[in-house]
Coordinates of C-alpha atoms in Angstrom, one line a residue:
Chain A
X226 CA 220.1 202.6 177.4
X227 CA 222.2 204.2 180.3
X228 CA 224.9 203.1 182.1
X229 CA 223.0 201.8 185.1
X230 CA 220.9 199.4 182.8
X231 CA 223.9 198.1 181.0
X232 CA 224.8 197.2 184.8
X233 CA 221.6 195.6 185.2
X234 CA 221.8 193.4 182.2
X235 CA 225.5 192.2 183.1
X236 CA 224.5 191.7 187.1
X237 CA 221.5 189.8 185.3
X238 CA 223.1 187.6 183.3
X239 CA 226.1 187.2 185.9
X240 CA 223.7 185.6 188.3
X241 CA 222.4 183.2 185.3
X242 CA 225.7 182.0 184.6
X243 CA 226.1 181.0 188.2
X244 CA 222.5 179.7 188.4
X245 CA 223.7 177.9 184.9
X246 CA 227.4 177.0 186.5
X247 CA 226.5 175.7 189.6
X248 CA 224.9 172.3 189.1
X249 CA 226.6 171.5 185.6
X250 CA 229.9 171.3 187.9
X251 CA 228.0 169.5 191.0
X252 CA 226.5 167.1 188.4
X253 CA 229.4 166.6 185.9
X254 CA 232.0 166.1 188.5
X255 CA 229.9 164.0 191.4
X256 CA 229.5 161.6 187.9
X257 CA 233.1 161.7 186.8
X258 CA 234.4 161.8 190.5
X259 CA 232.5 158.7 191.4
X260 CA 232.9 156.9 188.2
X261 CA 236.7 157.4 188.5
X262 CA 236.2 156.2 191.9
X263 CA 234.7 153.1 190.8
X264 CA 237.2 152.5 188.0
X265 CA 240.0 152.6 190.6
X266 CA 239.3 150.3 193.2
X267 CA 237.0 147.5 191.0
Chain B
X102 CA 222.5 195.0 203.8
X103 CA 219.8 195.2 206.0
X104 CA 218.4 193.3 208.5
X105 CA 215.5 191.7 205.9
X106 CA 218.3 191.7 203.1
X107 CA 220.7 189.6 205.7
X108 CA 218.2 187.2 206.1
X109 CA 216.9 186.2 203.0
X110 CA 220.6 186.0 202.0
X111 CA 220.7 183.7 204.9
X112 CA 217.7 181.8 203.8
X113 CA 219.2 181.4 199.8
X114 CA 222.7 180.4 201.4
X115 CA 221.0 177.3 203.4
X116 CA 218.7 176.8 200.4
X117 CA 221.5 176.6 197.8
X118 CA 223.4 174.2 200.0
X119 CA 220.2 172.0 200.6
X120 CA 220.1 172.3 196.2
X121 CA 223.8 171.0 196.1
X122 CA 222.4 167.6 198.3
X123 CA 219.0 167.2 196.0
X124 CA 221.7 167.8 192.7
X125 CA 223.5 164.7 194.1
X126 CA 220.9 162.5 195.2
X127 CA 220.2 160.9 192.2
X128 CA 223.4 160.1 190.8
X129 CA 224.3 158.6 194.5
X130 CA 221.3 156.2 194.5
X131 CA 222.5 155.3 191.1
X132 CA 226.0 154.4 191.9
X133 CA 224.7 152.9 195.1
X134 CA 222.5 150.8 193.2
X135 CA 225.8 150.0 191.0
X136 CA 227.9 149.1 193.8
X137 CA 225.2 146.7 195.2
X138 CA 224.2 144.5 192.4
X139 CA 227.6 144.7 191.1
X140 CA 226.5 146.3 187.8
X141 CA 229.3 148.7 185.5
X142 CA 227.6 149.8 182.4
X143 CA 230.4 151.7 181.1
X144 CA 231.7 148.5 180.6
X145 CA 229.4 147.3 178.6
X146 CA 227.7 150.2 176.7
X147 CA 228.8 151.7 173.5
X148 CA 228.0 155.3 172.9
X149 CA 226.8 154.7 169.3
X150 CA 224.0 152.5 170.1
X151 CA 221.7 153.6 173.2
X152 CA 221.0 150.5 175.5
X153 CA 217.0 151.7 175.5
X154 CA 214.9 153.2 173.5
X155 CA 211.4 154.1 174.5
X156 CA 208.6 152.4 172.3
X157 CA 209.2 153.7 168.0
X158 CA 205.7 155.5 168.8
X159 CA 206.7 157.1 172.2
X160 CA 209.7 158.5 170.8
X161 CA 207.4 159.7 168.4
X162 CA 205.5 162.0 170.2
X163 CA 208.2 163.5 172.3
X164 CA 210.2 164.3 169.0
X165 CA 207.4 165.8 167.7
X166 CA 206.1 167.6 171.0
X167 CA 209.5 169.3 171.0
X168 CA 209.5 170.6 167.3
X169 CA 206.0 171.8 166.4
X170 CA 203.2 169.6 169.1
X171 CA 203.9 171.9 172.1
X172 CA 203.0 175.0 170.1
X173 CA 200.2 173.6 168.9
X174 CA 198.4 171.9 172.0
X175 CA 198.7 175.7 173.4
X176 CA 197.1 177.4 170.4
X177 CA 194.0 174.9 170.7
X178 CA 193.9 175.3 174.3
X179 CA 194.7 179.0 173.4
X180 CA 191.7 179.2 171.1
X181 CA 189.6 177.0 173.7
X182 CA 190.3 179.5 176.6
X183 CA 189.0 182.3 174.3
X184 CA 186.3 181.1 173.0
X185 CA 184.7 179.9 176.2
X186 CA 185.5 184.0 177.5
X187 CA 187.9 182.7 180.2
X188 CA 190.2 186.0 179.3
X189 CA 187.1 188.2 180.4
X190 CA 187.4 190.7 178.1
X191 CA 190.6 191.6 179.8
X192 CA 192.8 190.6 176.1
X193 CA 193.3 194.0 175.3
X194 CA 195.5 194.9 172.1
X195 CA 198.4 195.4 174.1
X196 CA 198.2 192.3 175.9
X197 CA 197.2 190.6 172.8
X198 CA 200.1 191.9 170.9
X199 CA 203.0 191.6 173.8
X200 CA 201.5 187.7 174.0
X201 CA 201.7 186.9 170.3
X202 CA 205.0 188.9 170.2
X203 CA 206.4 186.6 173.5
X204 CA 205.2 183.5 171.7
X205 CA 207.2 183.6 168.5
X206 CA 209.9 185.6 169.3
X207 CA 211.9 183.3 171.3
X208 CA 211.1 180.5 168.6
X209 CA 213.4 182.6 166.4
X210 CA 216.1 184.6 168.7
X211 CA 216.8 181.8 170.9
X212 CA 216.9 178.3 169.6
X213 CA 219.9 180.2 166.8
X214 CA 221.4 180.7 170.5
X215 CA 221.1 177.0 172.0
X216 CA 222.3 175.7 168.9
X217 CA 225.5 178.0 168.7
X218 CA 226.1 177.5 173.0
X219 CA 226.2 173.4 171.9
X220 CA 227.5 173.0 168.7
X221 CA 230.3 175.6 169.1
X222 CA 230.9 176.8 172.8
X223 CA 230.7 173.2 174.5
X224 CA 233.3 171.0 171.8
X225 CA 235.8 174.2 172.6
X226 CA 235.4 174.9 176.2
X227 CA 235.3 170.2 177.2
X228 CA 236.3 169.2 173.5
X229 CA 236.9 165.4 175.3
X230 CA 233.1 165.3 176.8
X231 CA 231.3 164.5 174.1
X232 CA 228.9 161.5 175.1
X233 CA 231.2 160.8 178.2
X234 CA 227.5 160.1 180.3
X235 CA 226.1 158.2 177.5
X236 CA 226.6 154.9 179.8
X237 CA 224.3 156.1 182.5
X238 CA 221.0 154.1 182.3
X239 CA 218.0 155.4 181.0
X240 CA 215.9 156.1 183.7
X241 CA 218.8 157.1 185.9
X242 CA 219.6 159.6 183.1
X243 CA 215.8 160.7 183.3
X244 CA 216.0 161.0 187.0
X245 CA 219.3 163.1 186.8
X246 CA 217.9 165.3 183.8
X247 CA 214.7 165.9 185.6
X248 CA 216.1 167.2 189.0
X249 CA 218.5 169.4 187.0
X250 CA 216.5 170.6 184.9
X251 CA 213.8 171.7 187.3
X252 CA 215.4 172.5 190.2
X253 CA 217.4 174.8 188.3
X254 CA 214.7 176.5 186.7
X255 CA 213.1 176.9 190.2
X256 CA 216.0 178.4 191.1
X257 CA 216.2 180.7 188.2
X258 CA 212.5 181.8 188.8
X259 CA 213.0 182.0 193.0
X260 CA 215.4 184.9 192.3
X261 CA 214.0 186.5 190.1
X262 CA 211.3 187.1 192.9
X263 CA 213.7 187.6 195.3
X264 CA 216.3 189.5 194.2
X265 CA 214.8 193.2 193.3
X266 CA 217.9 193.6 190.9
X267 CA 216.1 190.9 189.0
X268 CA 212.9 191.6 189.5
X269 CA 211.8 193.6 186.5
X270 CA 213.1 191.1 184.6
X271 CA 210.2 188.8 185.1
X272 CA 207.3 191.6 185.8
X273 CA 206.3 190.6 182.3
X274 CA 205.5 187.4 183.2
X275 CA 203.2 188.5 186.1
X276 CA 201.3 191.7 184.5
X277 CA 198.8 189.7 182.9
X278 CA 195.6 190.2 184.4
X279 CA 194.5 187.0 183.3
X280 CA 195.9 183.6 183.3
X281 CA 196.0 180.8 180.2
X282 CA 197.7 179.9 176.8
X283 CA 197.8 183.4 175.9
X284 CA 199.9 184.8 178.8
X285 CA 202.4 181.5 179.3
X286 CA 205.2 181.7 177.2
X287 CA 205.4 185.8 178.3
X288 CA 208.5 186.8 179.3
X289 CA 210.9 189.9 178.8
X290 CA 213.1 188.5 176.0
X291 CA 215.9 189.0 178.0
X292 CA 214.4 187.1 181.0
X293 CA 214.2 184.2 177.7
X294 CA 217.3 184.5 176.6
X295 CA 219.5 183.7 180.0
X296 CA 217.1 180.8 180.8
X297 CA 220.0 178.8 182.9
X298 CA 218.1 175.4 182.7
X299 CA 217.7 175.7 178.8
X300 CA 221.9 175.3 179.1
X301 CA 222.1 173.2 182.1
X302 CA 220.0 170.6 179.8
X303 CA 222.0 171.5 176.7
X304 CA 225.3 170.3 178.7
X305 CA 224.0 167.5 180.2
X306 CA 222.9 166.5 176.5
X307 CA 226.1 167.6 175.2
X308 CA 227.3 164.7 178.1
X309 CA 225.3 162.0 176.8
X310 CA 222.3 162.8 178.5
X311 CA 220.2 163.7 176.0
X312 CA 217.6 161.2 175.4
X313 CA 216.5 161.4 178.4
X314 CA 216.3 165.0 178.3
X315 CA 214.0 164.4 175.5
X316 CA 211.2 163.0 177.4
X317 CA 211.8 165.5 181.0
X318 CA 211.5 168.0 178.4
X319 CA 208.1 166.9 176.7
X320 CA 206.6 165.9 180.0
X321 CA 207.6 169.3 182.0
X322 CA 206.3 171.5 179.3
X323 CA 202.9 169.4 179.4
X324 CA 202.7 170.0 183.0
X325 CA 203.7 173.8 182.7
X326 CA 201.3 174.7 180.2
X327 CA 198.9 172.7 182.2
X328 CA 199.8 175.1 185.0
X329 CA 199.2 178.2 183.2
X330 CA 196.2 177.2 181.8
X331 CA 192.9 179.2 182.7
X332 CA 191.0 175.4 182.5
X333 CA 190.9 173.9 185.8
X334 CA 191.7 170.5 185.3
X335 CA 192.7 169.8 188.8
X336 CA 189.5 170.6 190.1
X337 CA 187.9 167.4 189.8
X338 CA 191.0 166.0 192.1
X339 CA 189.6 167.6 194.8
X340 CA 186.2 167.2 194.6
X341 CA 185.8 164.0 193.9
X342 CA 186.4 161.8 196.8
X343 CA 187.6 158.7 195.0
X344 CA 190.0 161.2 193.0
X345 CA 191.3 163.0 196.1
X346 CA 194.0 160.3 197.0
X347 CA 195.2 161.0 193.1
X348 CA 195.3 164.7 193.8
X349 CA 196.7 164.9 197.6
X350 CA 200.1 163.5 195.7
X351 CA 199.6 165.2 192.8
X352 CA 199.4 168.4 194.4
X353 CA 202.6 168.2 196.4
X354 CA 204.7 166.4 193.1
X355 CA 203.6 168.8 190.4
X356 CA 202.6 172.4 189.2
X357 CA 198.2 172.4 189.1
X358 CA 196.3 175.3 188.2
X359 CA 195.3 175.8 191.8
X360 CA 199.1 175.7 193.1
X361 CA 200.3 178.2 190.1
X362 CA 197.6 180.3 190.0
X363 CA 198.1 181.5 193.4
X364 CA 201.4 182.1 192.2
X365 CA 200.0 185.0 189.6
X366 CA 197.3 185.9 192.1
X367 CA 197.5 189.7 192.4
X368 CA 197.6 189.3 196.1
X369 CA 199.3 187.5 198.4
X370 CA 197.1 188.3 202.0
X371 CA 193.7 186.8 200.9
X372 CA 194.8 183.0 202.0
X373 CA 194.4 182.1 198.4
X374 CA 196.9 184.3 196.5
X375 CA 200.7 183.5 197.1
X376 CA 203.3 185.7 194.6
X377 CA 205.7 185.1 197.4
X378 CA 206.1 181.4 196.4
X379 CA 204.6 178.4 195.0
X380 CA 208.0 178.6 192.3
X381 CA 208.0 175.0 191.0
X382 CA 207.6 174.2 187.3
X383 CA 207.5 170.8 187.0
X384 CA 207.7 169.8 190.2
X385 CA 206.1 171.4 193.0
X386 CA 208.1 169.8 195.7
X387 CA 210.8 172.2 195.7
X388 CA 208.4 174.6 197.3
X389 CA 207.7 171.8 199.9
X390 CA 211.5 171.5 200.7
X391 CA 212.0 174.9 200.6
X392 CA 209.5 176.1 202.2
X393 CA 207.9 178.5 199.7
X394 CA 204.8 176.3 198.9
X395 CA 201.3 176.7 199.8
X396 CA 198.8 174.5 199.0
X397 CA 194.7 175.7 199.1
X398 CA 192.7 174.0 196.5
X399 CA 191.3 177.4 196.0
X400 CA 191.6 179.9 192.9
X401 CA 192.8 183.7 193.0
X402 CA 189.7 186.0 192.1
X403 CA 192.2 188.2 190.2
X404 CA 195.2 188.1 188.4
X405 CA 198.4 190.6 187.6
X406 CA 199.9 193.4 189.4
X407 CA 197.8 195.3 191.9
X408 CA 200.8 198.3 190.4
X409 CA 200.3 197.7 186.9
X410 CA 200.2 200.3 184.2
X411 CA 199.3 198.4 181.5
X412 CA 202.9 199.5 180.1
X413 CA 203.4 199.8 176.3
X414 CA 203.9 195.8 174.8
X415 CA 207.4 196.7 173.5
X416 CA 208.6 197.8 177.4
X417 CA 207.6 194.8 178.6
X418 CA 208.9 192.7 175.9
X419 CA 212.8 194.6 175.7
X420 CA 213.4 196.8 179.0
X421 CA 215.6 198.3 179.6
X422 CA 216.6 198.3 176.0
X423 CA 212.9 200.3 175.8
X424 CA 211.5 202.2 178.8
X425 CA 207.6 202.5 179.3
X426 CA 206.6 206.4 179.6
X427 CA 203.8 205.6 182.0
X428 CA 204.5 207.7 185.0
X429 CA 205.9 205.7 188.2
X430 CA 206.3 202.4 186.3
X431 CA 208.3 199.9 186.7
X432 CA 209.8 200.0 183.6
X433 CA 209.9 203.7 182.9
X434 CA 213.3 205.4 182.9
X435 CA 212.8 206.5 187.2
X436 CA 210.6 204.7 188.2
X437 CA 210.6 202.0 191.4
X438 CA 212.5 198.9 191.3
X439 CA 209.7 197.3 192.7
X440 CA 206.6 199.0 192.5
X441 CA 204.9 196.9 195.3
X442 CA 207.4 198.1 198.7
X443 CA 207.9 201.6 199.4
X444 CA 209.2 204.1 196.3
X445 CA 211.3 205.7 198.6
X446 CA 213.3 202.4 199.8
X447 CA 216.7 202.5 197.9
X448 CA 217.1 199.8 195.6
X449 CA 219.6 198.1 198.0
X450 CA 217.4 198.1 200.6
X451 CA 214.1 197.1 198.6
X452 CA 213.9 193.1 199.6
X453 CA 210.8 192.2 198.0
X454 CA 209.0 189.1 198.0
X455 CA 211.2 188.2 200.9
X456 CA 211.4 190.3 204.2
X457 CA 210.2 187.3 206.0
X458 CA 210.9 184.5 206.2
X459 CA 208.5 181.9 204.5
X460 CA 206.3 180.2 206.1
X461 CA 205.4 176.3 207.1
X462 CA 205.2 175.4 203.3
X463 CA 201.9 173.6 203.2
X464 CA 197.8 175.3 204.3
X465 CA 195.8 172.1 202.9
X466 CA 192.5 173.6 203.8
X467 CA 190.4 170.5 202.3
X468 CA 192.3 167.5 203.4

């Protein structure tokens, strides 16, 4: 294993995480946003 | 970045933010539903006693689909395909062994992985989320699970085509000159290993999601393997005039043979073969939204690469851990990033899959 495919793996698993990262948060807080919403005005 | 590069950056950008909409859609019909008749089932559901459960015998299956009935169903279809010469003599050792290898691998290296990620990394990192969903209604759970999971996956897969940094990555997947049991769980470990959806779900279990994950789980790896499998079973659909109502949704919902064939065709100018698209998993409507979909009815004559070197089963299994010494491959220590564009295009510059931009999503040639 080089340098260059050390890179590879890490821009690889880099662009996972955000794959991974990205709808966790939009799901997880449009829940907890709205139920909070909910909570404070009923 | 070039010109191409610029564009299909452009294309992911709007894509992504069209994702972020189709992320939120479900869980906004549900608390519009909430707000109209008035219901609050946080207020009324305990998270140590679910509010549904599917049928004892349901339950059942799925359990047992996810544990040992998935690997199962695709060794008898395995062993069906084979015996009925659907691999065409095209099951060489190497394939045979890279196949088996892809199979149980993963069954060992990465559930370890899934069970540290949420029995360890999620208490520490939201150590107050534990079950926090668990309110959210079955079926609006089911929904929620089943966009997230698939749509992330599609996501996952999408750049892997598009992205040449990713690319090789997934090659494994799509040097098989053949298509069936025996070629769907191959992958490049690594490829496995970083699955994003196999976390997403975990999380989202993790939340109090999980039963619900439980059945999108045992119903998307149904319809996968049903994808990948060499046994047209969505031929009748279109054949069959009383069926062809069935199949004209069930073509645009879900992954068919005919749909994810093209996307392993070893061609993509013939009308039939599409590498360029046709993503989906589960659900083929992503490629609809997107764009990236075509839709023929029709079968790819052959499989694979048109560049493949029949690289060494351990290459494909671990690059770049392991390099394959066949000469201008892929996966040897210079060779292209993607075989299929130019050698001599830099590997910034090598956009493949997606110098243009995709077409109107859907050619129903029989409809």
């Amino acid at each position: 294993m080089t340098l260059a495919d050390v890179t590879i793996i890490i821009k690889k698993i880099a662009i996972g995480f955000i794959v991974f990262l990205v709808p966790l948060l939009v799901i997880g807080g449009t829940i907890w946003f709205i139920y909070h919403l909910f909570n404070a005005h009923h | 970045m070039t010109a191409p590069a610029k564009v299909n950056a452009q294309i992911i950008l709007k894509d992504t933010l069209i994702s972020l909409l189709l992320y939120v859609a479900p869980i906004a019909l549900m608390f519009l539903t909430f707000y109209i008749t008035g219901s609050r089932p946080w207020l009324t559901t305990s998270t140590e006693a679910l509010p549904f459960r599917m049928p004892a015998v349901v339950e059942l299956v799925f359990q047992n689909l996810r544990t040992w009935g998935l690997p199962v169903i695709m060794l008898v279809v395995g062993i069906v395909e084979f015996s009925v010469g659907l691999y065409e003599n095209k099951w060489t050792k190497n394939e045979r062994v890279l196949d088996i290898v892809c199979f149980i691998l993963p069954k060992i290296v990465v559930r370890p992985l899934i069970a540290y990620f949420g029995l360890k990394i999620l208490p520490f990192v939201f150590p107050d989320a534990k079950d926090a969903f668990a309110w959210v209604p079955f079926w609006w759970a089911f929904a929620i699970m089943a966009v997230a999971d698939d749509l992330t996956q599609y996501w996952y897969h999408r750049l892997h085509h598009q992205l040449p940094v990713l690319w090789r990555f997934h090659r494994t997947h799509h040097s098989a000159p053949y298509m069936g049991m025996a070629m769907a769980s191959r992958q490049n470990i690594i490829y496995t290993i970083f699955f994003s959806q196999i976390y997403l779900t975990v999380a989202l279990t993790y939340f109090g999601l999980g039963y619900a994950a439980l059945f999108v789980g045992g119903i998307k790896s149904l319809i996968t393997t049903g994808a990948h499998s060499s046994i047209k079973w969505d031929k009748p659909f279109y054949t069959y005039k009383v069926l062809q109502p069935i199949g004209w949704v069930m073509e645009r919902l879900i992954s068919t043979p005919a749909t994810h064939h093209a996307h392993h065709a070893d061609t993509t100018d013939d009308g039939v073969g599409y590498y360029k698209g046709n993503f989906g998993n589960m659900f083929f409507i992503w490629d609809l939204i997107f764009g990236t979909g075509i839709i023929t009815r029709q079968y790819p004559k052959a499989y694979g690469l048109k560049h493949y070197k029949q690289e060494e089963w351990y290459a494909q299994l671990l690059w770049p851990i392991f390099k394959s010494s066949k000469e201008g491959s892929e996966l040897s220590a210079n060779g292209p990033v993607v075989g299929d564009v130019i050698a001599s295009v830099p590997e910034e510059e090598a956009v493949e899959h997606a110098v243009e931009p995709p077409p109107v999503s859907v050619v129903a040639a029989q409809i």
